[in-house]
Amino acid sequence: MPGTERGPRERMVFSAAQLIRRGGVAAAGMREVAAHADAPRGSLQHYFPGGKEQLVNEALAWAGRYAAKRVDRFLAELATPSPGALFAAMARQWTDELERTGSLAGCPVAAATADRADASDSTREAAAAAFAAWTAPVARALTALGVPRERAEPLATVMISALEGAIVIARAERDPRALTTVVRELTPLLDGAAVPDRDPARPDSATETGPLTA
């Protein structure tokens, strides 16, 4: 995502998200964001009259949209589509980063939630909206992979929750162990939730194959 493809406002939102990933909300000061984005400092007040809180909230919204778009990409690239394979693809982006760089930046939404959830209602709400924006396409993908609709959203929440926790542990350990562990342990659960030959367009079709098992 080269910065030259964005205008100053978009670059600053992107830069805020990257700085939050690495150092939390405290690392995303207005000066730091402007420098990272190579944007005029004077433009900050113009684009973000609500100050740092507005900038942080927009960075979280961007992160939610970005994560959502990647779900469809992961699904399209699966050689053998399955819920477990989708989850492995979601985790692989983080293991790849750790193996490539030797360190791991976190999720900006999780970082901002940890830093500001009790201090700012607007940031808490922006984080909740970002998680919802990510959960929805994961649930849709699970449904497309044969998971009954009533289980798709709860399992999407499990996937994202497990992934976020594993990212925190992997950052602390500088080791992909936690990420590979959650993939290995959750894959049987996720794949077991899919009903073979189920038509996702028919909500009642699962009953034709017998009772569901976890």
C-alpha positions as a LaTeX table, in Angstrom:
\begin{tabular}{lrrr}
\hline
Residue & $x$ (\AA) & $y$ (\AA) & $z$ (\AA) \\
\hline
Met1 & 0.00 & 0.00 & 0.00 \\
Pro2 & 2.40 & 2.69 & $-1.15$ \\
Gly3 & 1.77 & 6.06 & 0.38 \\
Thr4 & 1.91 & 7.70 & $-3.05$ \\
Glu5 & $-1.45$ & 6.10 & $-3.87$ \\
Arg6 & $-3.17$ & 8.01 & $-1.04$ \\
Gly7 & $-3.91$ & 11.60 & $-0.31$ \\
Pro8 & $-2.66$ & 13.22 & 2.92 \\
Arg9 & $-5.78$ & 12.35 & 4.88 \\
Glu10 & $-5.71$ & 8.68 & 3.91 \\
Arg11 & $-1.98$ & 8.48 & 4.63 \\
Met12 & $-2.49$ & 9.87 & 8.11 \\
Val13 & $-5.26$ & 7.39 & 8.94 \\
Phe14 & $-3.09$ & 4.54 & 7.67 \\
Ser15 & $-0.07$ & 5.82 & 9.59 \\
Ala16 & $-2.08$ & 6.13 & 12.80 \\
Ala17 & $-3.15$ & 2.50 & 12.46 \\
Gln18 & 0.46 & 1.38 & 11.94 \\
Leu19 & 1.75 & 3.38 & 14.92 \\
Ile20 & $-1.03$ & 2.03 & 17.16 \\
Arg21 & $-0.11$ & $-1.50$ & 16.06 \\
Arg22 & 3.46 & $-0.99$ & 17.26 \\
Gly23 & 3.11 & 1.13 & 20.35 \\
Gly24 & $-0.52$ & 1.60 & 21.27 \\
Val25 & $-2.48$ & 4.84 & 21.22 \\
Ala26 & 0.33 & 6.71 & 22.99 \\
Ala27 & 2.61 & 6.12 & 19.99 \\
Ala28 & 0.13 & 7.78 & 17.62 \\
Gly29 & 0.67 & 11.40 & 18.60 \\
Met30 & $-0.31$ & 13.98 & 16.03 \\
Arg31 & 3.34 & 14.90 & 15.34 \\
Glu32 & 4.34 & 11.28 & 14.99 \\
Val33 & 1.46 & 10.55 & 12.62 \\
Ala34 & 2.25 & 13.54 & 10.43 \\
Ala35 & 5.91 & 12.53 & 10.23 \\
His36 & 5.11 & 8.89 & 9.48 \\
Ala37 & 2.62 & 9.92 & 6.78 \\
Asp38 & 4.95 & 12.57 & 5.36 \\
Ala39 & 2.04 & 14.99 & 5.61 \\
Pro40 & 2.02 & 18.69 & 6.53 \\
Arg41 & 1.43 & 19.13 & 10.25 \\
Gly42 & $-0.93$ & 21.98 & 9.52 \\
Ser43 & $-3.26$ & 19.61 & 7.71 \\
Leu44 & $-4.03$ & 17.63 & 10.86 \\
Gln45 & $-6.44$ & 20.17 & 12.29 \\
His46 & $-8.05$ & 20.59 & 8.88 \\
Tyr47 & $-8.70$ & 16.89 & 8.34 \\
Phe48 & $-9.26$ & 15.93 & 11.98 \\
Pro49 & $-10.96$ & 18.79 & 13.80 \\
Gly50 & $-11.79$ & 16.33 & 16.58 \\
Gly51 & $-8.07$ & 15.92 & 17.27 \\
Lys52 & $-6.30$ & 12.73 & 18.17 \\
Glu53 & $-9.46$ & 10.95 & 19.29 \\
Gln54 & $-11.03$ & 11.38 & 15.86 \\
Leu55 & $-7.83$ & 10.23 & 14.16 \\
Val56 & $-7.58$ & 7.14 & 16.36 \\
Asn57 & $-11.22$ & 6.27 & 15.79 \\
Glu58 & $-10.84$ & 6.58 & 12.02 \\
Ala59 & $-7.71$ & 4.42 & 12.16 \\
Leu60 & $-9.75$ & 1.72 & 13.91 \\
Ala61 & $-12.48$ & 1.96 & 11.30 \\
Trp62 & $-9.83$ & 1.57 & 8.59 \\
Ala63 & $-8.40$ & $-1.49$ & 10.38 \\
Gly64 & $-11.84$ & $-3.11$ & 10.57 \\
Arg65 & $-12.44$ & $-2.56$ & 6.86 \\
Tyr66 & $-8.99$ & $-3.87$ & 5.98 \\
Ala67 & $-9.44$ & $-7.05$ & 8.03 \\
Ala68 & $-12.87$ & $-7.59$ & 6.48 \\
Lys69 & $-11.54$ & $-7.31$ & 2.93 \\
Arg70 & $-8.80$ & $-9.83$ & 3.63 \\
Val71 & $-11.33$ & $-12.48$ & 4.64 \\
Asp72 & $-12.70$ & $-12.67$ & 1.09 \\
Arg73 & $-9.18$ & $-12.74$ & $-0.29$ \\
Phe74 & $-8.17$ & $-15.59$ & 2.01 \\
Leu75 & $-11.30$ & $-17.53$ & 1.08 \\
Ala76 & $-10.68$ & $-17.10$ & $-2.65$ \\
Glu77 & $-7.08$ & $-18.30$ & $-2.32$ \\
Leu78 & $-7.83$ & $-21.53$ & $-0.42$ \\
Ala79 & $-6.78$ & $-24.59$ & $-2.40$ \\
Thr80 & $-9.10$ & $-26.78$ & $-0.33$ \\
Pro81 & $-11.74$ & $-24.53$ & 1.24 \\
Ser82 & $-12.77$ & $-25.36$ & 4.80 \\
Pro83 & $-13.40$ & $-23.40$ & 8.00 \\
Gly84 & $-10.12$ & $-24.63$ & 9.47 \\
Ala85 & $-8.19$ & $-23.65$ & 6.34 \\
Leu86 & $-9.73$ & $-20.18$ & 6.50 \\
Phe87 & $-8.63$ & $-19.77$ & 10.11 \\
Ala88 & $-5.13$ & $-20.99$ & 9.24 \\
Ala89 & $-4.94$ & $-18.36$ & 6.49 \\
Met90 & $-6.05$ & $-15.65$ & 8.93 \\
Ala91 & $-3.29$ & $-16.65$ & 11.35 \\
Arg92 & $-0.65$ & $-17.11$ & 8.66 \\
Gln93 & $-0.37$ & $-13.39$ & 7.95 \\
Trp94 & 0.86 & $-12.95$ & 11.53 \\
Thr95 & 3.22 & $-15.93$ & 11.58 \\
Asp96 & 4.65 & $-14.76$ & 8.26 \\
Glu97 & 5.31 & $-11.30$ & 9.68 \\
Leu98 & 7.01 & $-12.76$ & 12.74 \\
Glu99 & 9.18 & $-15.09$ & 10.69 \\
Arg100 & 10.04 & $-12.36$ & 8.19 \\
Thr101 & 10.94 & $-9.59$ & 10.64 \\
Gly102 & 11.73 & $-11.37$ & 13.91 \\
Ser103 & 9.10 & $-9.30$ & 15.73 \\
Leu104 & 5.38 & $-8.77$ & 15.57 \\
Ala105 & 3.24 & $-5.66$ & 15.62 \\
Gly106 & $-0.19$ & $-6.18$ & 17.08 \\
Cys107 & $-3.73$ & $-5.48$ & 15.95 \\
Pro108 & $-4.51$ & $-1.75$ & 16.18 \\
Val109 & $-8.08$ & $-2.44$ & 17.28 \\
Ala110 & $-6.98$ & $-4.64$ & 20.18 \\
Ala111 & $-4.25$ & $-2.17$ & 21.14 \\
Ala112 & $-6.62$ & 0.79 & 21.19 \\
Thr113 & $-9.19$ & $-1.20$ & 23.15 \\
Ala114 & $-6.62$ & $-2.04$ & 25.80 \\
Asp115 & $-5.44$ & 1.56 & 26.00 \\
Arg116 & $-8.66$ & 3.54 & 25.76 \\
Ala117 & $-11.76$ & 1.40 & 26.33 \\
Asp118 & $-12.31$ & 2.79 & 29.83 \\
Ala119 & $-11.21$ & 6.33 & 28.99 \\
Ser120 & $-13.11$ & 7.09 & 25.79 \\
Asp121 & $-16.58$ & 5.90 & 24.88 \\
Ser122 & $-16.12$ & 6.96 & 21.27 \\
Thr123 & $-12.93$ & 4.90 & 20.90 \\
Arg124 & $-14.54$ & 1.92 & 22.62 \\
Glu125 & $-17.47$ & 2.18 & 20.21 \\
Ala126 & $-15.11$ & 2.53 & 17.24 \\
Ala127 & $-13.26$ & $-0.60$ & 18.35 \\
Ala128 & $-16.51$ & $-2.52$ & 18.78 \\
Ala129 & $-17.62$ & $-1.45$ & 15.30 \\
Ala130 & $-14.27$ & $-2.53$ & 13.85 \\
Phe131 & $-14.56$ & $-5.98$ & 15.41 \\
Ala132 & $-18.12$ & $-6.24$ & 14.09 \\
Ala133 & $-16.93$ & $-5.27$ & 10.61 \\
Trp134 & $-14.39$ & $-8.09$ & 10.79 \\
Thr135 & $-16.73$ & $-10.67$ & 12.32 \\
Ala136 & $-19.46$ & $-10.27$ & 9.70 \\
Pro137 & $-17.43$ & $-11.44$ & 6.66 \\
Val138 & $-15.89$ & $-14.27$ & 8.67 \\
Ala139 & $-19.41$ & $-15.46$ & 9.54 \\
Arg140 & $-20.48$ & $-15.15$ & 5.90 \\
Ala141 & $-17.45$ & $-17.15$ & 4.80 \\
Leu142 & $-18.23$ & $-19.88$ & 7.33 \\
Thr143 & $-21.78$ & $-20.07$ & 6.05 \\
Ala144 & $-20.47$ & $-20.40$ & 2.50 \\
Leu145 & $-18.27$ & $-23.25$ & 3.73 \\
Gly146 & $-21.25$ & $-25.16$ & 5.08 \\
Val147 & $-21.53$ & $-23.96$ & 8.66 \\
Pro148 & $-25.18$ & $-23.46$ & 9.69 \\
Arg149 & $-26.12$ & $-19.80$ & 10.00 \\
Glu150 & $-26.92$ & $-20.08$ & 13.68 \\
Arg151 & $-23.36$ & $-21.23$ & 14.41 \\
Ala152 & $-21.47$ & $-19.06$ & 11.95 \\
Glu153 & $-21.38$ & $-15.81$ & 13.95 \\
Pro154 & $-20.51$ & $-17.46$ & 17.29 \\
Leu155 & $-17.69$ & $-19.40$ & 15.62 \\
Ala156 & $-16.47$ & $-16.23$ & 13.89 \\
Thr157 & $-16.26$ & $-14.63$ & 17.33 \\
Val158 & $-14.31$ & $-17.63$ & 18.63 \\
Met159 & $-11.88$ & $-17.41$ & 15.69 \\
Ile160 & $-11.20$ & $-13.70$ & 16.12 \\
Ser161 & $-10.95$ & $-13.94$ & 19.90 \\
Ala162 & $-8.50$ & $-16.84$ & 19.70 \\
Leu163 & $-6.45$ & $-15.08$ & 17.04 \\
Glu164 & $-6.24$ & $-11.82$ & 18.99 \\
Gly165 & $-5.12$ & $-13.65$ & 22.14 \\
Ala166 & $-2.55$ & $-15.65$ & 20.22 \\
Ile167 & $-1.15$ & $-12.48$ & 18.68 \\
Val168 & $-0.59$ & $-10.99$ & 22.14 \\
Ile169 & 1.24 & $-14.12$ & 23.33 \\
Ala170 & 3.27 & $-14.36$ & 20.11 \\
Arg171 & 4.38 & $-10.74$ & 20.53 \\
Ala172 & 5.46 & $-11.41$ & 24.11 \\
Glu173 & 7.32 & $-14.59$ & 23.22 \\
Arg174 & 8.52 & $-13.49$ & 19.77 \\
Asp175 & 7.56 & $-16.97$ & 18.74 \\
Pro176 & 4.67 & $-18.26$ & 16.58 \\
Arg177 & 3.88 & $-21.06$ & 19.04 \\
Ala178 & 0.60 & $-19.56$ & 20.23 \\
Leu179 & $-0.59$ & $-18.88$ & 16.70 \\
Thr180 & 0.17 & $-22.37$ & 15.44 \\
Thr181 & $-1.39$ & $-23.85$ & 18.58 \\
Val182 & $-4.76$ & $-22.13$ & 18.20 \\
Val183 & $-4.89$ & $-23.17$ & 14.54 \\
Arg184 & $-4.12$ & $-26.79$ & 15.38 \\
Glu185 & $-6.57$ & $-26.99$ & 18.27 \\
Leu186 & $-9.47$ & $-25.10$ & 16.69 \\
Thr187 & $-9.32$ & $-26.67$ & 13.23 \\
Pro188 & $-11.18$ & $-29.87$ & 14.26 \\
Leu189 & $-13.89$ & $-27.80$ & 15.97 \\
Leu190 & $-14.31$ & $-25.49$ & 12.99 \\
Asp191 & $-14.29$ & $-28.21$ & 10.37 \\
Gly192 & $-16.65$ & $-30.31$ & 12.46 \\
Ala193 & $-19.19$ & $-27.48$ & 12.40 \\
Ala194 & $-19.53$ & $-27.66$ & 8.62 \\
Val195 & $-22.36$ & $-29.86$ & 7.36 \\
Pro196 & $-21.30$ & $-31.86$ & 4.24 \\
Asp197 & $-23.15$ & $-30.95$ & 1.04 \\
Arg198 & $-25.21$ & $-28.35$ & 2.86 \\
Asp199 & $-26.77$ & $-25.63$ & 0.71 \\
Pro200 & $-26.10$ & $-22.38$ & 2.63 \\
Ala201 & $-29.03$ & $-20.72$ & 0.87 \\
Arg202 & $-31.43$ & $-23.12$ & 2.61 \\
Pro203 & $-31.49$ & $-22.52$ & 6.40 \\
Asp204 & $-33.29$ & $-25.81$ & 7.03 \\
Ser205 & $-31.07$ & $-27.98$ & 4.87 \\
Ala206 & $-28.87$ & $-28.94$ & 7.84 \\
Thr207 & $-31.67$ & $-31.02$ & 9.29 \\
Glu208 & $-31.59$ & $-33.26$ & 6.24 \\
Thr209 & $-28.17$ & $-34.61$ & 7.20 \\
Gly210 & $-28.97$ & $-35.38$ & 10.81 \\
Pro211 & $-28.19$ & $-33.57$ & 14.07 \\
Leu212 & $-25.28$ & $-31.14$ & 14.29 \\
Thr213 & $-22.29$ & $-31.94$ & 16.42 \\
Ala214 & $-19.69$ & $-29.56$ & 17.79 \\
\hline
\end{tabular}
